[in-house]
Tab-separated table of C-alpha atoms in Angstrom:
chain	number	residue	atom	x	y	z
A	1	MET	CA	150.825	148.464	154.022
A	2	LYS	CA	148.878	148.153	157.381
A	3	LEU	CA	149.399	151.852	157.977
A	4	GLN	CA	147.710	152.586	154.476
A	5	VAL	CA	144.733	150.314	155.033
A	6	ALA	CA	144.118	151.890	158.473
A	7	LEU	CA	144.142	155.622	156.848
A	8	ALA	CA	142.010	154.216	154.095
A	9	ALA	CA	139.629	152.978	156.730
A	10	LEU	CA	139.584	156.323	158.605
A	11	PHE	CA	139.024	158.348	155.544
A	12	PHE	CA	136.296	156.241	154.428
A	13	GLY	CA	134.618	156.368	157.960
A	14	ALA	CA	134.794	160.080	157.922
A	15	PHE	CA	133.448	160.267	154.628
A	16	ILE	CA	130.316	158.170	155.629
A	17	SER	CA	129.945	160.274	158.646
A	18	ALA	CA	130.164	163.454	157.042
A	19	ASN	CA	128.024	163.059	154.033
A	20	SER	CA	125.268	160.213	154.637
A	21	GLY	CA	123.451	162.453	157.005
A	22	ILE	CA	122.014	159.237	158.975
A	23	PHE	CA	124.923	157.340	160.134
A	24	SER	CA	127.216	158.305	163.308
A	25	ASP	CA	130.808	156.927	163.631
A	26	ASP	CA	129.718	153.994	165.788
A	27	GLY	CA	127.009	152.952	163.214
A	28	GLY	CA	124.337	154.497	165.169
A	29	VAL	CA	121.421	156.267	163.082
A	30	LEU	CA	121.321	160.152	163.392
A	31	SER	CA	118.462	162.553	162.664
A	32	ASP	CA	118.878	164.554	159.431
A	33	PRO	CA	120.460	168.126	160.021
A	34	ALA	CA	118.171	170.868	160.658
A	35	GLU	CA	117.594	173.120	157.597
A	36	GLY	CA	119.591	176.264	157.711
A	37	ALA	CA	122.146	175.001	160.600
A	38	PRO	CA	125.426	176.931	160.361
A	39	GLU	CA	128.152	174.789	158.723
A	40	ALA	CA	131.573	174.085	160.752
A	41	ARG	CA	134.445	175.588	159.849
A	42	THR	CA	137.226	172.956	159.081
A	43	VAL	CA	140.889	173.542	160.365
A	44	LYS	CA	143.985	171.685	160.075
A	45	GLY	CA	143.972	168.105	161.064
A	46	GLY	CA	140.466	167.656	159.484
A	47	LEU	CA	138.739	168.476	162.939
A	48	ALA	CA	135.567	170.769	162.668
A	49	LYS	CA	135.613	173.904	164.870
A	50	LYS	CA	133.347	177.052	165.063
A	51	GLU	CA	135.141	180.268	165.039
A	52	THR	CA	134.358	182.459	168.152
A	53	ASN	CA	133.816	186.093	168.449
A	54	PHE	CA	136.796	186.275	170.565
A	55	GLU	CA	139.078	184.960	167.768
A	56	ARG	CA	137.345	186.891	165.423
A	57	MET	CA	138.218	190.225	167.492
A	58	ARG	CA	141.767	189.221	167.829
A	59	ARG	CA	142.043	188.983	164.193
A	60	GLY	CA	140.242	192.524	163.694
A	61	LEU	CA	136.946	191.070	162.303
A	62	PRO	CA	133.624	191.975	163.345
A	63	PRO	CA	131.556	189.685	165.635
A	64	LEU	CA	129.427	186.876	164.108
A	65	PRO	CA	125.919	187.825	163.525
A	66	PRO	CA	123.264	186.360	165.968
A	67	ALA	CA	122.593	182.786	165.611
A	68	ARG	CA	119.107	182.084	164.028
A	69	ARG	CA	117.713	179.243	165.757
A	70	SER	CA	115.384	177.016	163.755
A	71	SER	CA	113.484	173.761	164.616
A	72	GLY	CA	113.654	172.839	160.721
A	73	PHE	CA	109.952	172.804	160.719
A	74	LYS	CA	108.226	174.405	157.700
A	75	PRO	CA	104.520	174.383	157.764
A	76	LYS	CA	103.041	173.334	154.821
A	77	PRO	CA	100.385	175.667	153.132
A	78	VAL	CA	96.928	174.507	153.484
A	79	PRO	CA	94.547	175.179	150.553
A	80	SER	CA	91.612	177.211	151.337
A	81	LYS	CA	88.417	175.491	151.272
A	82	VAL	CA	85.971	177.358	149.211
A	83	PRO	CA	82.483	176.664	150.164
A	84	CYS	CA	80.062	175.124	147.830
A	85	ALA	CA	77.556	177.573	146.262
A	86	PRO	CA	74.123	176.474	147.215
A	87	LEU	CA	71.688	175.700	144.413
A	88	SER	CA	69.669	178.562	143.111
A	89	SER	CA	66.595	176.473	143.284
A	90	THR	CA	65.844	173.330	144.722
A	91	ALA	CA	63.649	172.324	141.838
A	92	GLY	CA	64.923	171.561	138.413
A	93	TYR	CA	65.356	169.164	135.498
A	94	ILE	CA	67.914	166.003	135.181
A	95	LYS	CA	69.972	166.693	132.152
A	96	VAL	CA	71.194	163.532	130.459
A	97	ALA	CA	74.531	163.023	128.419
A	98	LYS	CA	76.464	160.436	126.994
A	99	SER	CA	79.747	159.462	128.505
A	100	ASP	CA	81.470	161.786	125.794
A	101	GLY	CA	79.525	164.722	126.619
A	102	THR	CA	77.034	164.316	123.780
A	103	ALA	CA	73.468	165.472	124.868
A	104	ALA	CA	70.950	162.516	125.241
A	105	GLY	CA	68.133	164.766	126.594
A	106	TYR	CA	66.362	164.796	129.876
A	107	ILE	CA	64.462	162.576	132.175
A	108	SER	CA	60.864	162.285	130.842
A	109	LYS	CA	57.745	163.093	132.858
A	110	THR	CA	56.091	160.061	131.172
A	111	PHE	CA	57.088	156.605	131.744
A	112	ASP	CA	58.183	154.104	128.997
A	113	GLY	CA	55.756	151.169	127.881
A	114	LYS	CA	56.964	149.331	131.092
A	115	ARG	CA	56.371	152.220	133.451
A	116	SER	CA	60.120	152.893	134.028
A	117	TYR	CA	61.736	156.199	133.371
A	118	THR	CA	63.078	157.112	129.917
A	119	LEU	CA	64.345	160.237	127.861
A	120	THR	CA	62.821	163.104	126.314
A	121	GLN	CA	64.478	165.907	123.981
A	122	SER	CA	62.656	168.987	125.596
A	123	THR	CA	62.174	170.524	128.921
A	124	MET	CA	58.449	170.915	127.898
A	125	SER	CA	58.078	167.180	128.294
A	126	ALA	CA	60.806	166.860	131.107
A	127	LEU	CA	60.240	165.462	134.579
A	128	GLU	CA	60.909	168.245	137.166
A	129	VAL	CA	62.385	167.085	140.456
A	130	LYS	CA	63.007	168.492	143.685
A	131	VAL	CA	65.768	167.991	146.301
A	132	ALA	CA	65.275	168.713	150.013
A	133	SER	CA	67.972	171.206	150.526
A	134	SER	CA	69.769	173.939	148.436
A	135	SER	CA	72.997	172.318	149.630
A	136	PRO	CA	72.657	168.592	148.988
A	137	PHE	CA	76.162	167.899	148.883
A	138	ASN	CA	76.943	165.912	151.949
A	139	GLY	CA	75.509	162.541	151.280
A	140	PRO	CA	72.924	160.489	149.647
A	141	PHE	CA	69.235	162.075	149.009
A	142	ASN	CA	65.927	161.403	147.612
A	143	LEU	CA	64.652	162.936	144.329
A	144	LEU	CA	61.157	163.800	144.424
A	145	GLY	CA	59.291	164.047	140.904
A	146	LEU	CA	57.066	167.169	141.170
A	147	ASN	CA	55.167	166.104	138.098
A	148	ALA	CA	55.684	162.206	138.317
A	149	PRO	CA	53.461	160.077	136.443
A	150	ASP	CA	52.924	157.845	139.397
A	151	THR	CA	51.861	159.978	142.413
A	152	HIS	CA	51.666	157.076	144.614
A	153	HIS	CA	55.279	156.363	144.017
A	154	PRO	CA	56.597	159.896	143.307
A	155	TYR	CA	60.395	159.543	143.930
A	156	ILE	CA	62.858	158.583	141.385
A	157	GLY	CA	64.510	155.248	142.572
A	158	ALA	CA	65.733	152.027	141.329
A	159	VAL	CA	63.932	148.713	141.424
A	160	GLY	CA	65.535	145.338	141.166
A	161	GLY	CA	65.945	144.014	137.497
A	162	SER	CA	64.085	140.816	136.347
A	163	LYS	CA	67.338	138.909	135.451
A	164	GLY	CA	68.954	139.770	138.831
A	165	TYR	CA	69.999	142.960	140.825
A	166	TYR	CA	73.209	141.898	142.490
A	167	PHE	CA	75.960	144.170	141.501
A	168	GLY	CA	79.491	142.984	141.215
A	169	ASN	CA	82.340	141.825	138.940
A	170	GLY	CA	81.015	139.864	136.040
A	171	GLN	CA	77.505	140.049	137.352
A	172	ARG	CA	74.578	141.226	135.051
A	173	GLY	CA	72.680	142.782	137.764
A	174	THR	CA	70.586	145.726	136.831
A	175	ALA	CA	67.904	148.114	138.442
A	176	TYR	CA	65.245	150.128	136.381
A	177	LEU	CA	64.942	153.820	137.220
A	178	ALA	CA	61.173	154.122	138.127
A	179	GLY	CA	58.877	155.619	140.550
A	180	THR	CA	59.319	154.537	144.137
A	181	GLY	CA	58.486	155.259	147.701
A	182	THR	CA	61.203	156.305	150.278
A	183	SER	CA	63.965	154.132	151.711
A	184	ALA	CA	67.119	154.977	153.916
A	185	ALA	CA	70.331	155.587	152.448
A	186	ASN	CA	72.878	152.686	152.034
A	187	SER	CA	70.101	150.225	152.775
A	188	PRO	CA	69.465	147.032	150.887
A	189	PRO	CA	66.417	147.165	148.387
A	190	SER	CA	63.029	146.574	149.964
A	191	SER	CA	59.613	145.927	148.600
A	192	LYS	CA	57.854	147.638	151.490
A	193	ASP	CA	56.557	150.537	149.511
A	194	GLY	CA	56.321	149.212	145.986
A	195	SER	CA	57.340	150.772	142.790
A	196	SER	CA	55.591	152.082	139.745
A	197	LEU	CA	56.136	148.625	138.254
A	198	LYS	CA	53.849	147.116	140.827
A	199	SER	CA	50.743	147.774	138.653
A	200	LEU	CA	52.318	145.523	135.786
A	201	GLY	CA	52.462	142.532	138.672
A	202	TYR	CA	56.339	143.249	139.110
A	203	ASN	CA	57.094	143.770	142.828
A	204	ALA	CA	60.881	143.568	142.853
A	205	PRO	CA	62.364	145.702	145.798
A	206	SER	CA	63.482	149.210	145.367
A	207	GLU	CA	65.715	151.885	146.741
A	208	SER	CA	65.309	155.722	146.601
A	209	GLN	CA	67.764	157.566	148.744
A	210	ILE	CA	70.588	156.687	146.349
A	211	TRP	CA	71.626	159.943	144.939
A	212	SER	CA	74.549	162.185	145.462
A	213	MET	CA	75.354	165.661	143.818
A	214	ASP	CA	78.944	167.205	143.052
A	215	CYS	CA	78.995	170.686	144.608
A	216	THR	CA	80.899	172.135	141.703
A	217	THR	CA	79.539	170.493	138.403
A	218	ARG	CA	75.994	169.612	139.976
A	219	ALA	CA	76.515	166.303	138.356
A	220	ILE	CA	74.215	163.541	139.935
A	221	SER	CA	75.603	160.016	140.611
A	222	ALA	CA	73.921	156.916	141.973
A	223	GLN	CA	74.800	154.288	144.504
A	224	TRP	CA	73.127	150.770	144.657
A	225	THR	CA	73.031	148.772	147.753
A	226	ASN	CA	73.070	144.890	147.246
A	227	SER	CA	70.782	142.748	149.645
A	228	ASP	CA	73.952	141.900	151.627
A	229	SER	CA	74.671	145.490	152.153
A	230	THR	CA	77.762	145.353	149.813
A	231	GLN	CA	78.315	148.230	147.587
A	232	HIS	CA	80.169	148.634	144.178
A	233	SER	CA	80.572	151.614	141.863
A	234	THR	CA	77.417	152.148	139.922
A	235	THR	CA	76.769	153.232	136.471
A	236	ILE	CA	73.698	155.040	135.092
A	237	PHE	CA	72.877	153.756	131.613
A	238	TYR	CA	70.329	154.148	128.877
A	239	ASP	CA	69.061	151.159	126.779
A	240	PRO	CA	67.987	152.445	123.355
A	241	ALA	CA	66.502	149.022	122.422
A	242	VAL	CA	63.824	149.026	125.157
A	243	HIS	CA	63.916	152.773	125.868
A	244	TYR	CA	64.683	152.777	129.698
A	245	LEU	CA	67.263	154.149	132.037
A	246	GLY	CA	68.712	151.963	134.556
A	247	LEU	CA	71.717	151.334	136.963
A	248	THR	CA	74.461	148.429	136.652
A	249	PHE	CA	77.968	147.905	137.970
A	250	ASP	CA	79.408	145.879	135.011
A	251	LEU	CA	77.743	147.458	131.693
A	252	ASP	CA	79.876	145.247	129.402
A	253	ALA	CA	78.546	142.084	130.860
A	254	PHE	CA	75.021	143.406	130.600
A	255	ASN	CA	75.685	144.071	127.039
A	256	HIS	CA	77.211	140.797	126.378
A	257	ARG	CA	74.164	139.110	127.604
A	258	PHE	CA	71.397	141.349	126.110
A	259	ASN	CA	72.983	142.800	123.139
A	260	GLU	CA	70.743	145.803	123.318
A	261	GLY	CA	73.441	148.792	122.818
A	262	ALA	CA	73.066	150.165	126.341
A	263	TYR	CA	75.516	153.006	127.084
A	264	ALA	CA	76.523	154.797	129.946
A	265	VAL	CA	75.036	158.495	130.614
A	266	THR	CA	75.497	161.082	133.130
A	267	PHE	CA	73.078	163.187	134.982
A	268	THR	CA	73.358	166.752	135.853
A	269	PHE	CA	71.012	168.967	137.999
A	270	VAL	CA	69.601	172.044	136.115
A	271	PRO	CA	67.734	174.313	138.644
A	272	LEU	CA	64.376	175.904	137.184
C-alpha cells in the first residue's frame, strides 16, 4: 500500500512539473518555456533525453538540423501614426448639430436678446471664426470671431451663469457662450477683460481658451475650469426657450431646475 502511495505521489509530482509550466519539482517557480524550444525525446524509464548526432549516425540517420536560437521575444506591430491633415483654411463657420446628428444650424453672427451667442440656419448670417493655426490639434485654443457683434470682446468664450457656474455632479452650474477677451488655457474664470454681457450690467467671470479640435472629424469640444481649478467633462447645449448656447456638466440637473428643454449639441469646424 505504501509503495502504491509513493508511486502515485511520484507520478503526480512528475505531472505537475511537466505540465504546469511554472512549478519545479522542489516547488520553485520557473519561467515559461521559450516559444519554439525543441521538445525532449522520452526514453524508457520516463527520463527526458535529447538524441545526439552521434547516436543518429550510428543508426544510419542524417544529423539533426541546426538548432534555432530564440529568445521567445516577438516584437508587437506598432500601428503607423497618420499625421493630422492641416485645415484647408484657418477661417470658417461653426456647424451645430444635435447629439443624434440632426442639424441645428450655425453659430449666429448676431447675439440673442441677452448678448449671448445663438443659432442661425444659414451661413449668410453665421459667425465667421478664426483659429490661430492650421493644425490646432494639440491643446486648448481661442476662437476669434471675425465678424463678431462685439468688437471689444471678439472671442467666443464662456461667461459664468447667473445661477452659479461651478461644474460638478448634481450641480446646476452653467456658462453662457458670449463675446469675451482672452484668458489662459486651463485657468479659472476671470473678470479682468469683461464680456459682451457687461453692457447689461452683468460682470460674471469668463474663460476664452477652452476649445479643442479633433483632427479627424474637426469636431470642437469645450473644457470649463472651475474657480478651484478643478475640471469636469463639459457639455455644450442649446436652450430653445431663451435661445442661447451654453456649457454645463450636468444637463439633467440643469433641465430639472429650469425645465427649458435644453439639449446637448456638437460643434464642427467648417473651413471657408
